[in-house]
PDB file of C-alpha atoms in Angstrom:
ATOM      1  CA  MET A   1     147.947  40.772  62.182  1.00  0.00           C
ATOM      2  CA  THR A   2     144.194  41.017  62.565  1.00  0.00           C
ATOM      3  CA  GLU A   3     141.913  40.327  65.462  1.00  0.00           C
ATOM      4  CA  PRO A   4     138.370  38.989  64.923  1.00  0.00           C
ATOM      5  CA  VAL A   5     135.973  41.719  65.993  1.00  0.00           C
ATOM      6  CA  THR A   6     132.236  42.097  65.631  1.00  0.00           C
ATOM      7  CA  LEU A   7     130.022  45.148  65.956  1.00  0.00           C
ATOM      8  CA  LEU A   8     126.323  45.605  66.734  1.00  0.00           C
ATOM      9  CA  ASP A   9     126.221  42.644  69.104  1.00  0.00           C
ATOM     10  CA  GLY A  10     127.752  40.282  66.549  1.00  0.00           C
ATOM     11  CA  LYS A  11     125.659  41.365  63.577  1.00  0.00           C
ATOM     12  CA  VAL A  12     128.600  42.864  61.672  1.00  0.00           C
ATOM     13  CA  ILE A  13     132.084  41.385  61.194  1.00  0.00           C
ATOM     14  CA  ALA A  14     134.756  44.077  61.475  1.00  0.00           C
ATOM     15  CA  ARG A  15     138.302  42.742  61.752  1.00  0.00           C
ATOM     16  CA  GLN A  16     140.900  45.308  62.766  1.00  0.00           C
ATOM     17  CA  SER A  17     144.625  45.676  63.282  1.00  0.00           C
ATOM     18  CA  GLU A  18     145.957  44.791  66.720  1.00  0.00           C
ATOM     19  CA  ALA A  19     148.765  47.360  66.522  1.00  0.00           C
ATOM     20  CA  GLY A  20     147.301  50.260  64.538  1.00  0.00           C
ATOM     21  CA  PHE A  21     144.246  52.445  64.934  1.00  0.00           C
ATOM     22  CA  ARG A  22     141.155  50.566  66.096  1.00  0.00           C
ATOM     23  CA  SER A  23     137.672  51.835  65.320  1.00  0.00           C
ATOM     24  CA  GLY A  24     135.329  51.974  68.279  1.00  0.00           C
ATOM     25  CA  LEU A  25     132.297  53.767  69.638  1.00  0.00           C
ATOM     26  CA  ASP A  26     132.582  56.837  67.406  1.00  0.00           C
ATOM     27  CA  ALA A  27     132.526  54.759  64.230  1.00  0.00           C
ATOM     28  CA  VAL A  28     129.438  52.875  65.385  1.00  0.00           C
ATOM     29  CA  LEU A  29     127.614  56.092  66.277  1.00  0.00           C
ATOM     30  CA  LEU A  30     128.503  57.622  62.919  1.00  0.00           C
ATOM     31  CA  GLY A  31     127.374  54.555  60.983  1.00  0.00           C
ATOM     32  CA  ALA A  32     124.146  54.359  62.983  1.00  0.00           C
ATOM     33  CA  SER A  33     123.300  57.951  62.025  1.00  0.00           C
ATOM     34  CA  ILE A  34     123.316  57.314  58.258  1.00  0.00           C
ATOM     35  CA  ASP A  35     119.896  57.052  56.637  1.00  0.00           C
ATOM     36  CA  ILE A  36     120.054  56.736  52.855  1.00  0.00           C
ATOM     37  CA  LYS A  37     117.529  55.872  50.176  1.00  0.00           C
ATOM     38  CA  PRO A  38     117.853  52.484  48.448  1.00  0.00           C
ATOM     39  CA  GLU A  39     118.845  53.952  45.086  1.00  0.00           C
ATOM     40  CA  HIS A  40     121.377  56.370  46.581  1.00  0.00           C
ATOM     41  CA  VAL A  41     125.129  56.070  47.182  1.00  0.00           C
ATOM     42  CA  GLY A  42     126.995  56.952  50.390  1.00  0.00           C
ATOM     43  CA  LEU A  43     130.723  57.720  50.521  1.00  0.00           C
ATOM     44  CA  GLU A  44     132.935  57.600  53.611  1.00  0.00           C
ATOM     45  CA  PHE A  45     136.119  59.651  53.681  1.00  0.00           C
ATOM     46  CA  GLY A  46     138.952  57.972  55.599  1.00  0.00           C
ATOM     47  CA  CYS A  47     137.106  54.681  56.012  1.00  0.00           C
ATOM     48  CA  GLY A  48     140.004  52.762  57.602  1.00  0.00           C
ATOM     49  CA  SER A  49     138.956  49.159  58.144  1.00  0.00           C
ATOM     50  CA  GLY A  50     135.400  50.123  57.224  1.00  0.00           C
ATOM     51  CA  ALA A  51     133.664  50.054  60.622  1.00  0.00           C
ATOM     52  CA  ALA A  52     131.369  53.067  60.130  1.00  0.00           C
ATOM     53  CA  MET A  53     130.592  52.094  56.554  1.00  0.00           C
ATOM     54  CA  LEU A  54     129.740  48.544  57.647  1.00  0.00           C
ATOM     55  CA  VAL A  55     127.389  49.762  60.364  1.00  0.00           C
ATOM     56  CA  ALA A  56     125.736  52.092  57.862  1.00  0.00           C
ATOM     57  CA  ALA A  57     125.309  49.171  55.465  1.00  0.00           C
ATOM     58  CA  TRP A  58     123.642  47.106  58.195  1.00  0.00           C
ATOM     59  CA  HIS A  59     121.047  49.818  58.766  1.00  0.00           C
ATOM     60  CA  ASN A  60     120.557  50.515  55.046  1.00  0.00           C
ATOM     61  CA  THR A  61     120.213  47.027  53.678  1.00  0.00           C
ATOM     62  CA  VAL A  62     119.920  47.740  49.951  1.00  0.00           C
ATOM     63  CA  SER A  63     121.858  51.007  49.613  1.00  0.00           C
ATOM     64  CA  ARG A  64     125.322  51.197  48.105  1.00  0.00           C
ATOM     65  CA  PHE A  65     128.447  52.439  49.875  1.00  0.00           C
ATOM     66  CA  GLN A  66     131.944  53.482  48.934  1.00  0.00           C
ATOM     67  CA  GLY A  67     134.869  54.341  51.166  1.00  0.00           C
ATOM     68  CA  PHE A  68     138.401  55.540  50.640  1.00  0.00           C
ATOM     69  CA  ASP A  69     141.537  55.746  52.741  1.00  0.00           C
ATOM     70  CA  THR A  70     145.228  56.474  52.242  1.00  0.00           C
ATOM     71  CA  ASP A  71     146.403  53.390  54.167  1.00  0.00           C
ATOM     72  CA  ALA A  72     146.699  50.302  51.975  1.00  0.00           C
ATOM     73  CA  VAL A  73     146.934  47.997  54.998  1.00  0.00           C
ATOM     74  CA  MET A  74     143.707  49.327  56.486  1.00  0.00           C
ATOM     75  CA  LEU A  75     142.031  49.032  53.096  1.00  0.00           C
ATOM     76  CA  GLY A  76     143.045  45.378  53.074  1.00  0.00           C
ATOM     77  CA  PHE A  77     141.090  44.929  56.313  1.00  0.00           C
ATOM     78  CA  ALA A  78     138.153  46.828  54.791  1.00  0.00           C
ATOM     79  CA  ASP A  79     138.130  44.469  51.799  1.00  0.00           C
ATOM     80  CA  GLU A  80     138.207  41.467  54.149  1.00  0.00           C
ATOM     81  CA  ASN A  81     135.328  42.854  56.168  1.00  0.00           C
ATOM     82  CA  ILE A  82     133.204  43.628  53.133  1.00  0.00           C
ATOM     83  CA  ALA A  83     133.685  40.054  51.909  1.00  0.00           C
ATOM     84  CA  ALA A  84     133.137  38.518  55.351  1.00  0.00           C
ATOM     85  CA  ASN A  85     129.759  40.246  55.595  1.00  0.00           C
ATOM     86  CA  GLY A  86     128.844  39.255  52.035  1.00  0.00           C
ATOM     87  CA  TRP A  87     128.388  42.835  50.825  1.00  0.00           C
ATOM     88  CA  GLN A  88     130.733  42.864  47.815  1.00  0.00           C
ATOM     89  CA  ASP A  89     127.813  43.643  45.507  1.00  0.00           C
ATOM     90  CA  ARG A  90     127.067  46.966  47.195  1.00  0.00           C
ATOM     91  CA  MET A  91     130.255  48.103  48.923  1.00  0.00           C
ATOM     92  CA  VAL A  92     133.747  48.976  47.748  1.00  0.00           C
ATOM     93  CA  ALA A  93     136.838  50.475  49.401  1.00  0.00           C
ATOM     94  CA  PHE A  94     139.626  52.131  47.429  1.00  0.00           C
ATOM     95  CA  GLN A  95     142.794  54.138  47.948  1.00  0.00           C
ATOM     96  CA  ALA A  96     142.528  57.925  47.774  1.00  0.00           C
ATOM     97  CA  ASP A  97     143.479  61.016  49.770  1.00  0.00           C
ATOM     98  CA  VAL A  98     141.319  63.877  50.998  1.00  0.00           C
ATOM     99  CA  LEU A  99     143.954  66.281  49.677  1.00  0.00           C
ATOM    100  CA  ASN A 100     144.276  64.545  46.298  1.00  0.00           C
ATOM    101  CA  PRO A 101     141.172  62.399  45.841  1.00  0.00           C
ATOM    102  CA  GLY A 102     141.423  62.008  42.093  1.00  0.00           C
ATOM    103  CA  HIS A 103     138.165  61.647  40.195  1.00  0.00           C
ATOM    104  CA  LEU A 104     135.237  60.969  42.490  1.00  0.00           C
ATOM    105  CA  GLY A 105     131.761  60.720  41.063  1.00  0.00           C
ATOM    106  CA  LEU A 106     128.841  62.548  42.634  1.00  0.00           C
ATOM    107  CA  VAL A 107     127.170  60.844  45.597  1.00  0.00           C
ATOM    108  CA  HIS A 108     124.075  61.467  47.681  1.00  0.00           C
ATOM    109  CA  GLN A 109     125.629  61.288  51.142  1.00  0.00           C
ATOM    110  CA  VAL A 110     129.102  61.790  52.568  1.00  0.00           C
ATOM    111  CA  PHE A 111     130.141  60.848  56.082  1.00  0.00           C
ATOM    112  CA  PHE A 112     133.408  60.840  57.993  1.00  0.00           C
ATOM    113  CA  ASN A 113     135.144  60.638  61.329  1.00  0.00           C
ATOM    114  CA  PRO A 114     138.006  63.084  60.662  1.00  0.00           C
ATOM    115  CA  PRO A 115     141.211  63.260  62.676  1.00  0.00           C
ATOM    116  CA  TYR A 116     140.299  64.956  65.938  1.00  0.00           C
ATOM    117  CA  TYR A 117     143.640  66.713  66.266  1.00  0.00           C
ATOM    118  CA  ASP A 118     144.545  68.282  62.925  1.00  0.00           C
ATOM    119  CA  ASP A 119     147.218  70.415  64.614  1.00  0.00           C
ATOM    120  CA  PRO A 120     149.985  68.121  65.943  1.00  0.00           C
ATOM    121  CA  LYS A 121     151.324  70.934  68.145  1.00  0.00           C
ATOM    122  CA  LYS A 122     148.191  70.726  70.321  1.00  0.00           C
ATOM    123  CA  MET A 123     148.428  67.110  71.445  1.00  0.00           C
ATOM    124  CA  VAL A 124     150.798  64.482  72.758  1.00  0.00           C
ATOM    125  CA  PRO A 125     151.552  62.359  69.673  1.00  0.00           C
ATOM    126  CA  PRO A 126     150.072  58.839  69.804  1.00  0.00           C
ATOM    127  CA  LYS A 127     151.896  55.721  68.702  1.00  0.00           C
ATOM    128  CA  PHE A 128     153.223  55.945  65.155  1.00  0.00           C
ATOM    129  CA  GLN A 129     150.675  53.423  63.819  1.00  0.00           C
ATOM    130  CA  LYS A 130     147.802  55.631  65.056  1.00  0.00           C
ATOM    131  CA  GLN A 131     149.089  59.078  64.109  1.00  0.00           C
ATOM    132  CA  ALA A 132     147.349  59.290  60.732  1.00  0.00           C
ATOM    133  CA  ALA A 133     143.951  58.494  62.254  1.00  0.00           C
ATOM    134  CA  TYR A 134     144.239  60.942  65.164  1.00  0.00           C
ATOM    135  CA  MET A 135     146.272  63.718  63.534  1.00  0.00           C
ATOM    136  CA  GLY A 136     145.617  63.371  59.806  1.00  0.00           C
ATOM    137  CA  HIS A 137     149.069  64.675  58.831  1.00  0.00           C
ATOM    138  CA  GLY A 138     147.837  68.172  59.632  1.00  0.00           C
ATOM    139  CA  VAL A 139     145.032  68.147  57.030  1.00  0.00           C
ATOM    140  CA  PRO A 140     142.564  70.784  58.311  1.00  0.00           C
ATOM    141  CA  LEU A 141     138.897  70.069  58.839  1.00  0.00           C
ATOM    142  CA  GLU A 142     138.003  72.610  56.159  1.00  0.00           C
ATOM    143  CA  THR A 143     139.580  70.325  53.529  1.00  0.00           C
ATOM    144  CA  TRP A 144     137.223  67.490  54.494  1.00  0.00           C
ATOM    145  CA  ILE A 145     134.130  69.713  54.412  1.00  0.00           C
ATOM    146  CA  ARG A 146     135.181  71.382  51.148  1.00  0.00           C
ATOM    147  CA  LEU A 147     135.568  67.978  49.487  1.00  0.00           C
ATOM    148  CA  ALA A 148     132.148  66.922  50.792  1.00  0.00           C
ATOM    149  CA  ASN A 149     130.628  69.922  49.055  1.00  0.00           C
ATOM    150  CA  LYS A 150     132.472  69.041  45.842  1.00  0.00           C
ATOM    151  CA  VAL A 151     131.272  65.440  45.579  1.00  0.00           C
ATOM    152  CA  LEU A 152     127.705  65.798  46.862  1.00  0.00           C
ATOM    153  CA  VAL A 153     124.731  66.215  44.562  1.00  0.00           C
ATOM    154  CA  PRO A 154     122.576  69.314  45.196  1.00  0.00           C
ATOM    155  CA  LYS A 155     120.710  68.883  48.503  1.00  0.00           C
ATOM    156  CA  GLY A 156     123.006  65.961  49.358  1.00  0.00           C
ATOM    157  CA  ARG A 157     123.796  65.312  53.006  1.00  0.00           C
ATOM    158  CA  VAL A 158     127.091  65.374  54.915  1.00  0.00           C
ATOM    159  CA  THR A 159     127.405  63.807  58.384  1.00  0.00           C
ATOM    160  CA  LEU A 160     130.387  63.771  60.707  1.00  0.00           C
ATOM    161  CA  ILE A 161     131.334  63.007  64.293  1.00  0.00           C
ATOM    162  CA  HIS A 162     133.861  65.152  66.116  1.00  0.00           C
ATOM    163  CA  ARG A 163     134.897  66.605  69.466  1.00  0.00           C
ATOM    164  CA  ALA A 164     132.204  68.764  71.026  1.00  0.00           C
ATOM    165  CA  ASP A 165     134.630  71.647  71.497  1.00  0.00           C
ATOM    166  CA  ARG A 166     134.985  71.942  67.710  1.00  0.00           C
ATOM    167  CA  LEU A 167     131.299  72.675  67.120  1.00  0.00           C
ATOM    168  CA  ASP A 168     131.870  76.393  66.541  1.00  0.00           C
ATOM    169  CA  ASP A 169     134.532  75.650  63.920  1.00  0.00           C
ATOM    170  CA  ILE A 170     132.319  73.066  62.204  1.00  0.00           C
ATOM    171  CA  LEU A 171     129.330  75.406  61.993  1.00  0.00           C
ATOM    172  CA  LEU A 172     131.462  78.227  60.623  1.00  0.00           C
ATOM    173  CA  LEU A 173     132.967  76.000  57.929  1.00  0.00           C
ATOM    174  CA  MET A 174     129.670  74.437  56.944  1.00  0.00           C
ATOM    175  CA  LYS A 175     127.991  77.825  56.608  1.00  0.00           C
ATOM    176  CA  LYS A 176     129.846  78.360  53.323  1.00  0.00           C
ATOM    177  CA  TRP A 177     128.097  75.490  51.552  1.00  0.00           C
ATOM    178  CA  PHE A 178     125.566  73.774  53.825  1.00  0.00           C
ATOM    179  CA  GLY A 179     122.353  74.512  55.681  1.00  0.00           C
ATOM    180  CA  ASP A 180     119.586  72.701  57.540  1.00  0.00           C
ATOM    181  CA  VAL A 181     122.181  71.730  60.136  1.00  0.00           C
ATOM    182  CA  VAL A 182     121.309  69.154  62.803  1.00  0.00           C
ATOM    183  CA  VAL A 183     123.488  68.666  65.903  1.00  0.00           C
ATOM    184  CA  LYS A 184     123.264  65.652  68.229  1.00  0.00           C
ATOM    185  CA  PRO A 185     125.469  65.898  71.348  1.00  0.00           C
ATOM    186  CA  VAL A 186     126.865  62.692  72.847  1.00  0.00           C
ATOM    187  CA  ALA A 187     127.442  62.920  76.602  1.00  0.00           C
ATOM    188  CA  PRO A 188     129.104  60.374  78.893  1.00  0.00           C
ATOM    189  CA  TYR A 189     126.537  61.055  81.659  1.00  0.00           C
ATOM    190  CA  ALA A 190     123.377  63.179  81.863  1.00  0.00           C
ATOM    191  CA  ASP A 191     125.011  65.635  84.262  1.00  0.00           C
ATOM    192  CA  GLN A 192     128.240  66.019  82.272  1.00  0.00           C
ATOM    193  CA  PRO A 193     129.066  68.091  79.186  1.00  0.00           C
ATOM    194  CA  ALA A 194     128.998  66.381  75.800  1.00  0.00           C
ATOM    195  CA  LYS A 195     132.369  65.075  74.623  1.00  0.00           C
ATOM    196  CA  ARG A 196     131.288  64.263  71.068  1.00  0.00           C
ATOM    197  CA  ILE A 197     128.854  65.716  68.554  1.00  0.00           C
ATOM    198  CA  LEU A 198     127.192  64.291  65.481  1.00  0.00           C
ATOM    199  CA  VAL A 199     126.589  66.998  62.898  1.00  0.00           C
ATOM    200  CA  SER A 200     124.570  66.613  59.710  1.00  0.00           C
ATOM    201  CA  ALA A 201     123.726  69.195  57.033  1.00  0.00           C
ATOM    202  CA  ARG A 202     122.505  69.469  53.445  1.00  0.00           C
ATOM    203  CA  LYS A 203     124.269  71.065  50.513  1.00  0.00           C
ATOM    204  CA  GLY A 204     122.763  74.340  49.336  1.00  0.00           C
ATOM    205  CA  VAL A 205     119.712  74.071  51.558  1.00  0.00           C
ATOM    206  CA  ASN A 206     118.523  76.870  53.820  1.00  0.00           C
ATOM    207  CA  GLY A 207     116.973  76.149  57.173  1.00  0.00           C
ATOM    208  CA  PRO A 208     117.471  76.827  60.874  1.00  0.00           C
ATOM    209  CA  MET A 209     119.883  74.750  62.916  1.00  0.00           C
ATOM    210  CA  LYS A 210     118.358  72.037  65.096  1.00  0.00           C
ATOM    211  CA  LEU A 211     119.940  71.075  68.409  1.00  0.00           C
ATOM    212  CA  LEU A 212     118.634  67.627  69.354  1.00  0.00           C
ATOM    213  CA  PRO A 213     118.491  66.086  72.831  1.00  0.00           C
ATOM    214  CA  PRO A 214     121.793  64.413  73.725  1.00  0.00           C
ATOM    215  CA  LEU A 215     122.533  60.745  73.498  1.00  0.00           C
ATOM    216  CA  VAL A 216     123.614  59.846  77.049  1.00  0.00           C
ATOM    217  CA  LEU A 217     125.948  56.864  77.152  1.00  0.00           C
ATOM    218  CA  HIS A 218     125.942  55.932  80.854  1.00  0.00           C
ATOM    219  CA  ASP A 219     123.439  56.418  83.680  1.00  0.00           C
ATOM    220  CA  GLY A 220     125.391  55.240  86.738  1.00  0.00           C
ATOM    221  CA  SER A 221     123.017  52.347  87.382  1.00  0.00           C
ATOM    222  CA  GLY A 222     125.704  49.701  87.113  1.00  0.00           C
ATOM    223  CA  ARG A 223     124.840  48.850  83.535  1.00  0.00           C
ATOM    224  CA  LYS A 224     127.566  49.575  81.011  1.00  0.00           C
ATOM    225  CA  TYR A 225     125.301  51.740  78.842  1.00  0.00           C
ATOM    226  CA  THR A 226     121.920  53.430  79.031  1.00  0.00           C
ATOM    227  CA  ALA A 227     119.039  51.632  77.348  1.00  0.00           C
ATOM    228  CA  GLU A 228     119.095  54.131  74.460  1.00  0.00           C
ATOM    229  CA  ALA A 229     122.835  53.805  73.898  1.00  0.00           C
ATOM    230  CA  GLU A 230     122.749  50.026  74.175  1.00  0.00           C
ATOM    231  CA  SER A 231     119.973  49.850  71.598  1.00  0.00           C
ATOM    232  CA  VAL A 232     122.130  51.791  69.152  1.00  0.00           C
ATOM    233  CA  LEU A 233     125.252  49.761  69.902  1.00  0.00           C
ATOM    234  CA  ARG A 234     123.362  46.498  69.439  1.00  0.00           C
ATOM    235  CA  GLY A 235     121.994  47.638  66.091  1.00  0.00           C
ATOM    236  CA  SER A 236     118.363  47.659  67.195  1.00  0.00           C
ATOM    237  CA  ASP A 237     117.947  51.404  66.644  1.00  0.00           C
ATOM    238  CA  ARG A 238     119.637  54.067  64.590  1.00  0.00           C
ATOM    239  CA  ILE A 239     120.329  57.687  65.483  1.00  0.00           C
ATOM    240  CA  GLU A 240     117.887  60.077  63.811  1.00  0.00           C
ATOM    241  CA  LEU A 241     119.487  63.310  62.613  1.00  0.00           C
ATOM    242  CA  ARG A 242     116.454  65.064  61.169  1.00  0.00           C
TER     243      ARG A 242
END
């Protein structure tokens, strides 16, 4: 069963399952951080119902996008959403696995919102329908980053969103193949530590790491979001990771 959902203040149709994993803020932030040239192709690993890919397509109006997932039901939602937004000519979702992706052609950008808890021993298991999204069947983060390196063209870009406490692991893994790393913290309030991080890097490119000012979601003024966060969530602005 699906529930009608829109993103970016109604600009993007993104139907989702009522019972299974539901994409939310993280997917929107990830999609809003993708900046891709018109002739280039972006690929999302673990696209689910397509929320991040759809947001990316809104911001990059003539670029092409692909996404894969292991869940055939979620891919059905992704297909519905692609059609509902009228983007069949430049978007496609297909079934594949990070561990066994089959033949994937080279792309210019890769992005993903990997399972945040790739060790099931370190968390209270969520509902069965959501376990794959949160836990990833124990597939380690290194597998996702290694595959990104494999499918990216030279100097291609990888972007991901993850828990802030995994930043050290992410930087260590990326160091093998990527450089010119940019980190954007996402904090709930200005006086609180970041809970999420957006990380972007380029394949085979040297360059110092950049730590950008945080995106602060709430300011305590009574508004739901800060002006900056609301602008991103409404689709008026994107998140620059350069």
